[in-house]
Each structure stands twice: as structure tokens, then as C-alpha cells.
Coordinates of N, CA and C in Angstrom, one line a residue:
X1344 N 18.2 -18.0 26.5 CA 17.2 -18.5 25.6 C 16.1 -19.0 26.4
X1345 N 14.8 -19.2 25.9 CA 13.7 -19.1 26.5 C 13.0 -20.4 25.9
X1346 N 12.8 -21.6 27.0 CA 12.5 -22.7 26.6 C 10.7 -22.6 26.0
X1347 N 10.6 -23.1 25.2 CA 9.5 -23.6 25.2 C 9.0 -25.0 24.5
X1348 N 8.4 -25.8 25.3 CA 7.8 -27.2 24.9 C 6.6 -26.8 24.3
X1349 N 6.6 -27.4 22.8 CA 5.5 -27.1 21.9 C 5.0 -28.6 21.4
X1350 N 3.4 -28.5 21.6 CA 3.0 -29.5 20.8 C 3.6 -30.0 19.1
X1351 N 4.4 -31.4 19.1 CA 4.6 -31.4 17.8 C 4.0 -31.6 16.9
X1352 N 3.0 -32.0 17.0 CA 2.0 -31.2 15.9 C 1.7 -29.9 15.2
X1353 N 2.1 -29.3 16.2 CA 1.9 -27.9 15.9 C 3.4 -27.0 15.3
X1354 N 4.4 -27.9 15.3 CA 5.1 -27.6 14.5 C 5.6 -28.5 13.2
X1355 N 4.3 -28.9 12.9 CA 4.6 -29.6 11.4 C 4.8 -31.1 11.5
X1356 N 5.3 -32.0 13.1 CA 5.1 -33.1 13.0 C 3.9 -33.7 12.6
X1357 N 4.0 -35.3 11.6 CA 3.0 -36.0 11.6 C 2.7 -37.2 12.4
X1358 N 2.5 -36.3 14.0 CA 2.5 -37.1 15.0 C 1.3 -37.1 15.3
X1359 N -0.3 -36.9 14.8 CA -1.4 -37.2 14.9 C -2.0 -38.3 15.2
X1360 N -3.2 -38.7 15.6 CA -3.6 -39.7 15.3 C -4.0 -40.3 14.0
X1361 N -4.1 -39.5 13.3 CA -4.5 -40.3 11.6 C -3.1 -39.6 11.1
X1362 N -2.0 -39.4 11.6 CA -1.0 -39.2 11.1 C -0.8 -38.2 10.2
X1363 N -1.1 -37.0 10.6 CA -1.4 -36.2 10.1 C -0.8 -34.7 11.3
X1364 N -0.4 -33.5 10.5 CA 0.1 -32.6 11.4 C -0.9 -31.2 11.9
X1365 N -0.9 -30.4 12.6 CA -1.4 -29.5 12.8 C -0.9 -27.9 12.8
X1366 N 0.1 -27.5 11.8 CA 0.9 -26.9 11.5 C 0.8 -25.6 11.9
X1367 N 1.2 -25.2 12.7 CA 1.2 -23.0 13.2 C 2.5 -22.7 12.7
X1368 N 2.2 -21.6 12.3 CA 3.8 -20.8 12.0 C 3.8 -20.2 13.0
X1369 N 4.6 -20.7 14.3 CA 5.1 -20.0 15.2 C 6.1 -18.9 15.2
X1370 N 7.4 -19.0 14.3 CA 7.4 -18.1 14.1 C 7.3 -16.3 13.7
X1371 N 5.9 -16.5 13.4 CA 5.2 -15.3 13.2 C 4.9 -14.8 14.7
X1372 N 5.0 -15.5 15.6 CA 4.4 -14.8 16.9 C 6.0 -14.9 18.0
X1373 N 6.8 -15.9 17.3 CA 8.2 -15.9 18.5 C 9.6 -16.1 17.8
X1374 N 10.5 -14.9 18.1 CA 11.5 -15.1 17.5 C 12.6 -15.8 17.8
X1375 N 12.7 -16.6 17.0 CA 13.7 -17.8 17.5 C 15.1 -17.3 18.0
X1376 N 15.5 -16.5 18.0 CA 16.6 -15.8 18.5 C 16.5 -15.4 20.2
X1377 N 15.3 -15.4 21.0 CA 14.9 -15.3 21.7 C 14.7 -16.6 22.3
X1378 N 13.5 -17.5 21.6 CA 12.6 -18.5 22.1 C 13.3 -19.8 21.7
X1379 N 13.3 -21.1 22.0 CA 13.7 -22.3 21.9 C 12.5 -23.4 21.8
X1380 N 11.9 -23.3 20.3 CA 10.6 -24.4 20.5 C 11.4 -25.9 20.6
X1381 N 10.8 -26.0 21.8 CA 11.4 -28.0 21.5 C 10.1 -28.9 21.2
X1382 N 9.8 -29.4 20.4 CA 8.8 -30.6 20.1 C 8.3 -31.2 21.1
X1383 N 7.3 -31.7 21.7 CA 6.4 -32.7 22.8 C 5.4 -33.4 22.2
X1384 N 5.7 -35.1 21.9 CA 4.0 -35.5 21.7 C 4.3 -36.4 22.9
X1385 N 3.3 -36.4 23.9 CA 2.6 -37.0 25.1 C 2.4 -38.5 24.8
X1386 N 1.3 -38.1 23.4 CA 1.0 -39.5 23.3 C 2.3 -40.5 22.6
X1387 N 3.3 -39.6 21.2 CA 4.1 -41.0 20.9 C 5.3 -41.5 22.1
X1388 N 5.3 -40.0 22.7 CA 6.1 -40.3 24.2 C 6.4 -42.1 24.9
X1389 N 4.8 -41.9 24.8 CA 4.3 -42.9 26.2 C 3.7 -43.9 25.3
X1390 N 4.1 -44.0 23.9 CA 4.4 -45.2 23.2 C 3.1 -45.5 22.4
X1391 N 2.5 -44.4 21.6 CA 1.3 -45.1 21.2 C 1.9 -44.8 19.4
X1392 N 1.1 -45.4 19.0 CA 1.6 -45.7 17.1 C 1.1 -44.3 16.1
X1393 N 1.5 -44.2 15.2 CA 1.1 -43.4 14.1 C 1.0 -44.2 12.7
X1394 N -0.4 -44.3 12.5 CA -1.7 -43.8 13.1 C -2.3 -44.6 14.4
X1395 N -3.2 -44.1 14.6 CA -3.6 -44.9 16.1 C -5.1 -44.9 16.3
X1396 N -5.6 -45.4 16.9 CA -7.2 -44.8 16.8 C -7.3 -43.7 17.9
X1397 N -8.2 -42.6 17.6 CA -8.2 -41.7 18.4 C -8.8 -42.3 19.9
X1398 N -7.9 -40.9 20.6 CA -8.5 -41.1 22.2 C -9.2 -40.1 22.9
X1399 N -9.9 -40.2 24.2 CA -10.6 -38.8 24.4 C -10.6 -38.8 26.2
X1400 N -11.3 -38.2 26.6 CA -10.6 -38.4 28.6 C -12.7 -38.3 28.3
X1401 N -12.8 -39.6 29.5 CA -13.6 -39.4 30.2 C -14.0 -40.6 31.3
X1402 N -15.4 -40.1 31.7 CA -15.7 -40.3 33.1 C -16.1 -41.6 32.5
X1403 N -15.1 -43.0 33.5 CA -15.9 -44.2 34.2 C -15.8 -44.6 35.2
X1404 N -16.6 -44.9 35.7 CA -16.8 -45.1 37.0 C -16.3 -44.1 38.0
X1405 N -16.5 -42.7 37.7 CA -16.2 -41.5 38.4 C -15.0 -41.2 38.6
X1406 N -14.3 -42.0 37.5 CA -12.4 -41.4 37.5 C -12.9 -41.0 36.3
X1407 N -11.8 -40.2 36.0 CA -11.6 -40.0 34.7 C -10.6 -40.2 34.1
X1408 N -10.3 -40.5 33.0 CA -9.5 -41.9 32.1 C -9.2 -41.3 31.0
X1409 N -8.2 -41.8 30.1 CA -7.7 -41.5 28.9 C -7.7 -43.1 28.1
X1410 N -9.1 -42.8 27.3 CA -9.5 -44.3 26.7 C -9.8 -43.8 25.7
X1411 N -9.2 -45.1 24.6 CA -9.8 -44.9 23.0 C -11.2 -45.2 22.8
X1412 N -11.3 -43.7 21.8 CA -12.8 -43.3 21.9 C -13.9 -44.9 21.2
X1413 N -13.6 -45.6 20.7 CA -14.1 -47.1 20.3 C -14.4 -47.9 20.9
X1414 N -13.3 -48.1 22.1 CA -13.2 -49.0 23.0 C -12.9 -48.8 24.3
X1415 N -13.6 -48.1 24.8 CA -13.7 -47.8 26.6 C -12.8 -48.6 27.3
X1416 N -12.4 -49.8 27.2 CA -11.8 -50.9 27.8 C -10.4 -50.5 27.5
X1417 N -9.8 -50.5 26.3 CA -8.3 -49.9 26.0 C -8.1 -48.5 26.4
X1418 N -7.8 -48.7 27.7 CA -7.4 -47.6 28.6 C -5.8 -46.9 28.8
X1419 N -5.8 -46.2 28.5 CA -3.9 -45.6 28.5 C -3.9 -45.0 29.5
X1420 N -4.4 -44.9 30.6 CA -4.7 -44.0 31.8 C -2.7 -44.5 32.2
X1421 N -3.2 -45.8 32.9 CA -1.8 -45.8 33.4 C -0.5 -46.1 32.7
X1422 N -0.5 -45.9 31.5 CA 0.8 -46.1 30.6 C 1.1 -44.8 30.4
X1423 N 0.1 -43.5 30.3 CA 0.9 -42.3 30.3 C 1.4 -41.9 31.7
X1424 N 0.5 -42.2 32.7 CA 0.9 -41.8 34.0 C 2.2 -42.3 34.5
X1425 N 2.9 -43.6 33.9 CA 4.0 -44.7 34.2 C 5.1 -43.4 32.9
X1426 N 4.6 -43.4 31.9 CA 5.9 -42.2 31.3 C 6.0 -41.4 31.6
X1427 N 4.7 -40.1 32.0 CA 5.2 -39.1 32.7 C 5.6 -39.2 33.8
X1428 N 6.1 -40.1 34.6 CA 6.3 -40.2 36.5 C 7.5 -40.4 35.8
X1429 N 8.4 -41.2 35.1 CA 9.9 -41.1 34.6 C 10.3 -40.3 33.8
X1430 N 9.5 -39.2 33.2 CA 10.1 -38.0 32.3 C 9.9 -37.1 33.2
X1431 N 9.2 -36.5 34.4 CA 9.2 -35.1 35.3 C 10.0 -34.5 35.2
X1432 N 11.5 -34.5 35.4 CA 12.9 -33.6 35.0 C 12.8 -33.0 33.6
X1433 N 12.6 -33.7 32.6 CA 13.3 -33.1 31.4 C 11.6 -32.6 30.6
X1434 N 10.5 -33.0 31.3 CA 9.5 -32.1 31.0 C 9.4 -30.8 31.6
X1435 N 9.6 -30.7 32.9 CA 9.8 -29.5 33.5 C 11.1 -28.0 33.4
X1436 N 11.6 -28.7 32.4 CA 13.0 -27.9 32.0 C 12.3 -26.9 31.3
X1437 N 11.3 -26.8 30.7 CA 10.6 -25.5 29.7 C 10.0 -24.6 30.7
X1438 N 10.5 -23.3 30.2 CA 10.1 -21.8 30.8 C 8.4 -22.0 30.7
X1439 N 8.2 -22.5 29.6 CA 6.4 -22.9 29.2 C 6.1 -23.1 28.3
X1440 N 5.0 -23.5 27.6 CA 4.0 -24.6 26.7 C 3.4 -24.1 26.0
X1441 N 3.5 -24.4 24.8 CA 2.5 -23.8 23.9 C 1.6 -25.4 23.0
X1442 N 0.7 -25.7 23.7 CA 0.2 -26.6 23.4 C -1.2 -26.7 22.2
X1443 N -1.7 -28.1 22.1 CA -2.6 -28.1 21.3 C -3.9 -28.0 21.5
X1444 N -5.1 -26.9 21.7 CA -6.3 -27.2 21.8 C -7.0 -28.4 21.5
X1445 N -7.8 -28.5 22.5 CA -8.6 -29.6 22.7 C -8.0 -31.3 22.4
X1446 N -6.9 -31.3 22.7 CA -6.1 -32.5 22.4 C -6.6 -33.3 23.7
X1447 N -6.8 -34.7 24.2 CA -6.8 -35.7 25.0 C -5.6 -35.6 26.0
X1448 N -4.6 -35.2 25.5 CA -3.4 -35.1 26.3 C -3.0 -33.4 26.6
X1449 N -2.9 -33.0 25.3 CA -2.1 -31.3 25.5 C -3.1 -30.4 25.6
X1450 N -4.5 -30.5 25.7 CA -5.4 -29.9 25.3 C -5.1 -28.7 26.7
X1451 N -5.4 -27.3 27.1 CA -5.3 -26.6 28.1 C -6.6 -25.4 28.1
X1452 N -7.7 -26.3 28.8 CA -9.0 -25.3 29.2 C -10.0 -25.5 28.3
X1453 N -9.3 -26.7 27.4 CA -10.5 -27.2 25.9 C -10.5 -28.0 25.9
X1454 N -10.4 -29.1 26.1 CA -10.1 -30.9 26.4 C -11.7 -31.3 27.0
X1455 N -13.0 -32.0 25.4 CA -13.4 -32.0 26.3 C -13.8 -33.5 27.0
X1456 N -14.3 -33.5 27.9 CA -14.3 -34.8 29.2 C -16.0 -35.3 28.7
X1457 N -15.9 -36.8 28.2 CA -17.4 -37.0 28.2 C -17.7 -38.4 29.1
X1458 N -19.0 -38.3 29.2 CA -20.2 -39.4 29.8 C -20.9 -39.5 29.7
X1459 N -21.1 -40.9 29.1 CA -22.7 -41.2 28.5 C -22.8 -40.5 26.9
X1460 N -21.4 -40.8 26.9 CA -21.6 -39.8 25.1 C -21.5 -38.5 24.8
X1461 N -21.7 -37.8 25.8 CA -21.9 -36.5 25.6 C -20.8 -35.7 26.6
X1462 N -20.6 -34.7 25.8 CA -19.5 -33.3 26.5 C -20.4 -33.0 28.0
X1463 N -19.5 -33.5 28.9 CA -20.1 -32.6 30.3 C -19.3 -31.4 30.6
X1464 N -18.0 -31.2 30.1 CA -17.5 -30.3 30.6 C -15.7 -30.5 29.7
X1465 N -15.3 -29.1 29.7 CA -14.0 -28.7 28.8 C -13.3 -28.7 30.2
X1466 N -12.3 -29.5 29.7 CA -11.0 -29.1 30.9 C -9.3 -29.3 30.6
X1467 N -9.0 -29.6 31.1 CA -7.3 -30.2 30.6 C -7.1 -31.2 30.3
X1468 N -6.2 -31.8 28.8 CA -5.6 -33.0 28.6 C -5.3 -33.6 29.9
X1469 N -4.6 -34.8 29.8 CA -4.0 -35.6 30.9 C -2.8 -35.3 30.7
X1470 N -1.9 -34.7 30.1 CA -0.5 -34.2 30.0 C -0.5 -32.9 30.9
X1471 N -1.4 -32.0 30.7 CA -1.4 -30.8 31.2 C -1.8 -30.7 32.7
X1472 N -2.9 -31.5 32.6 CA -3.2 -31.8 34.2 C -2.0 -32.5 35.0
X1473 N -1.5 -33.2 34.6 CA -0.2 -33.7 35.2 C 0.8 -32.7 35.4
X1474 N 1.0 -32.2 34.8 CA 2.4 -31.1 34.8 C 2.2 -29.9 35.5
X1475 N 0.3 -29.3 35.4 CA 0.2 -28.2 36.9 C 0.0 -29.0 38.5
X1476 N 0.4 -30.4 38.1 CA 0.5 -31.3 39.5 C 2.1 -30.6 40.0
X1477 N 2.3 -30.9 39.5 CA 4.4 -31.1 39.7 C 4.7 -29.7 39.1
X1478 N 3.9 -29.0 38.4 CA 4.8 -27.8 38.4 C 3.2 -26.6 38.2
X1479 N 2.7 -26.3 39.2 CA 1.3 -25.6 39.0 C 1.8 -24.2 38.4
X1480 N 2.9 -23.6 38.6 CA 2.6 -22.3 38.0 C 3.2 -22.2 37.0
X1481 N 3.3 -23.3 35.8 CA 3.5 -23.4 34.6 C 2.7 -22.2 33.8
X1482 N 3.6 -21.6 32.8 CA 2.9 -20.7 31.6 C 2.0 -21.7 30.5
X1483 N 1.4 -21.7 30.2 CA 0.3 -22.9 29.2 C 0.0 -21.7 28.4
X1484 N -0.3 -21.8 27.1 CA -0.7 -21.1 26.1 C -1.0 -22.0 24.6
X1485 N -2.6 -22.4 24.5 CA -2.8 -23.1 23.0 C -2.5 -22.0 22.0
X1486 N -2.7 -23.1 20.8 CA -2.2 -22.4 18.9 C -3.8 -21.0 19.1
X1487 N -4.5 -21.2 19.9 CA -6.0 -20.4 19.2 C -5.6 -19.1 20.2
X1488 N -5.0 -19.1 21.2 CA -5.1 -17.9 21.9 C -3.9 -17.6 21.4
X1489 N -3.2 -17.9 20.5 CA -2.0 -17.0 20.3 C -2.7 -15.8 19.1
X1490 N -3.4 -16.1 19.1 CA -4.1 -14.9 17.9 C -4.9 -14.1 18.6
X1491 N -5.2 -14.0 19.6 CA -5.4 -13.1 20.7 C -4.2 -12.2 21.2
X1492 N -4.2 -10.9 20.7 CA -2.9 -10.1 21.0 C -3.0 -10.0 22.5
X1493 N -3.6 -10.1 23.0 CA -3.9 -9.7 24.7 C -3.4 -11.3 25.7
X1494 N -3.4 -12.2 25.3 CA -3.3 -13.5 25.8 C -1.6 -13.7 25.1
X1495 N -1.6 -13.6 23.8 CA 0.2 -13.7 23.6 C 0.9 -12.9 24.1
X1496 N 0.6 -11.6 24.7 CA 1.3 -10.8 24.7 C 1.8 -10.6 26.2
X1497 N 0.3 -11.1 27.2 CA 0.5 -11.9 28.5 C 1.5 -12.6 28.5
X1498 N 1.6 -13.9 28.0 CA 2.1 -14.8 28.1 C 4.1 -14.5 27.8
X1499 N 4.3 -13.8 26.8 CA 5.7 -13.5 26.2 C 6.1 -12.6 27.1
X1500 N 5.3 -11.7 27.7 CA 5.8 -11.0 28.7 C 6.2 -11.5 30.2
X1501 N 5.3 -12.2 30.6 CA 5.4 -13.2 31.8 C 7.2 -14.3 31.5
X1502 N 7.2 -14.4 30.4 CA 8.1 -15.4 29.7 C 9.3 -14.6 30.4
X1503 N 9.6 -13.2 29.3 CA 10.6 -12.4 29.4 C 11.0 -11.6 30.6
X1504 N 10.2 -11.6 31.5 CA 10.1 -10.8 33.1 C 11.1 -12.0 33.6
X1505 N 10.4 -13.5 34.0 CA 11.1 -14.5 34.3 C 12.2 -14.7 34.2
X1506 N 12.7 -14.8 32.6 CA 14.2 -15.1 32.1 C 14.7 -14.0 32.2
X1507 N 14.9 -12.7 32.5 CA 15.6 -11.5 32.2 C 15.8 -10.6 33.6
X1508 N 14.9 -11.8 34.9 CA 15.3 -10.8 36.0 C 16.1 -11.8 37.3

């Protein structure tokens, strides 16, 4: 069986921040007979509420931070960083990720980073940047490129070479 850690939002959790889900029928692209989706939220992980006020990564004072977008000051930088450094084993157990675009946390190549208010640049959640720390040649794949036959089909193939050889 072929692990994969999926944003739970994206499979129907109402683990959002306005509590609310972001539902893909995975299914349609992976057959569970093969695949093993297990649920990931980053943020209720590392202890934040549903609902919550949203959060977003950006530059202060030339770090970059994981702060709710209201209040710059309510910083979760190091409360996720303190979960993820005690979950590394049993997040790294997945073959790979099929995460959430442009998420604060799961976002992968869409996440985006602001200063001074404004988008300077799209990059990785703080989940995802963490996890190609400790495991860089992770498979990552968001819900928008799976409708890309050329990028899912990368990715499931990479999967099944892995587990089958």
C-alpha cells in the first residue's frame, strides 16, 4: 500500500479556518486499493481552533513567520515548529503529499509570502518547507495539479516505481 498524507481538508474535513472543508474526490484520480490517503491538518496538529482567524507567512523583520493575518504580533512561528520537531517520524512515514494550494501551512509552490501588504512572492507553506528540510526528496502534489494529466501522472508513477521496486 502506498502512503499518502493528504490535506484534511481536502478530503472533506471541516478543518478550515472558518470551519469549513475543501473537498476533492480523490478518488477519481487514486485507487484506494493501491493508495492509503491518511488525513494531515498542520494547523489543528499544532493546536490551533476551528474556527480561527486566518493566518498567512510573511516577512518581519527579514524572517519569515507564520502570523495571523489581523494581528502580526500573534505569531505561531514557534508553536508549529515545537509540533513539527516532535511529530518528524510519523510525518515522514508517507510515500508523499497531496496537499492544499496556497495554504499558510500545506500550500506547495503557491503559498503566498507578503510585506508591507502586498504578495512579494509564492512559495511553500511552513509545513511543507519543514518536511523538504528533513526529508528534501519528498513527492508534493496540490488538489490543482492533479487535473493536470502530465503532473498526476508524474507523480503516481514516481509513487509506483518507488513501492514496487
Amino acid at each position: 500500500m502506498i502512503k499518502l498524507g493528504v490535506s484534511a481538508c481536502l478530503l472533506g474535513q471541516k478543518v478550515r479556518y472558518d470551519g469549513k472543508d475543501k473537498f476533492a474526490n480523490l478518488t477519481q484520480y487514486f485507487d484506494l486499493k493501491i493508495y492509503q490517503l491518511t488525513p494531515i491538518c498542520p494547523e489543528i496538529e499544532m493546536g490551533l481552533s476551528i474556527p480561527r482567524p486566518p493566518i498567512e507567512m510573511r516577512f518581519i523583520d527579514k524572517q519569515i513567520r507564520l502570523v495571523q493575518v489581523d494581528n502580526y504580533k500573534q505569531d505561531f512561528t514557534h508553536q508549529f515548529n515545537n509540533w513539527f520537531s516532535k511529530n518528524t517520524t510519523p510525518i515522514s512515514q508517507f510515500n508523499g503529499y497531496i496537499l492544499k494550494s496556497k495554504s499558510p501551512s500545506c500550500g506547495y509552490k503557491t503559498t503566498p509570502y507578503y510585506e508591507n501588504d502586498k504578495t512579494v512572492k509564492l512559495n511553500h507553506g511552513l509545513f511543507v518547507t519543514s518536511l523538504l528540510k528533513i526529508k528534501p526528496r519528498t513527492l508534493i502534489i496540490n488538489e490543482k495539479d492533479l487535473e493536470e494529466d502530465d503532473k498526476l501522472i508524474q507523480f503516481k508513477s514516481i509513487l509506483e516505481n518507488q513501492a514496487y521496486s
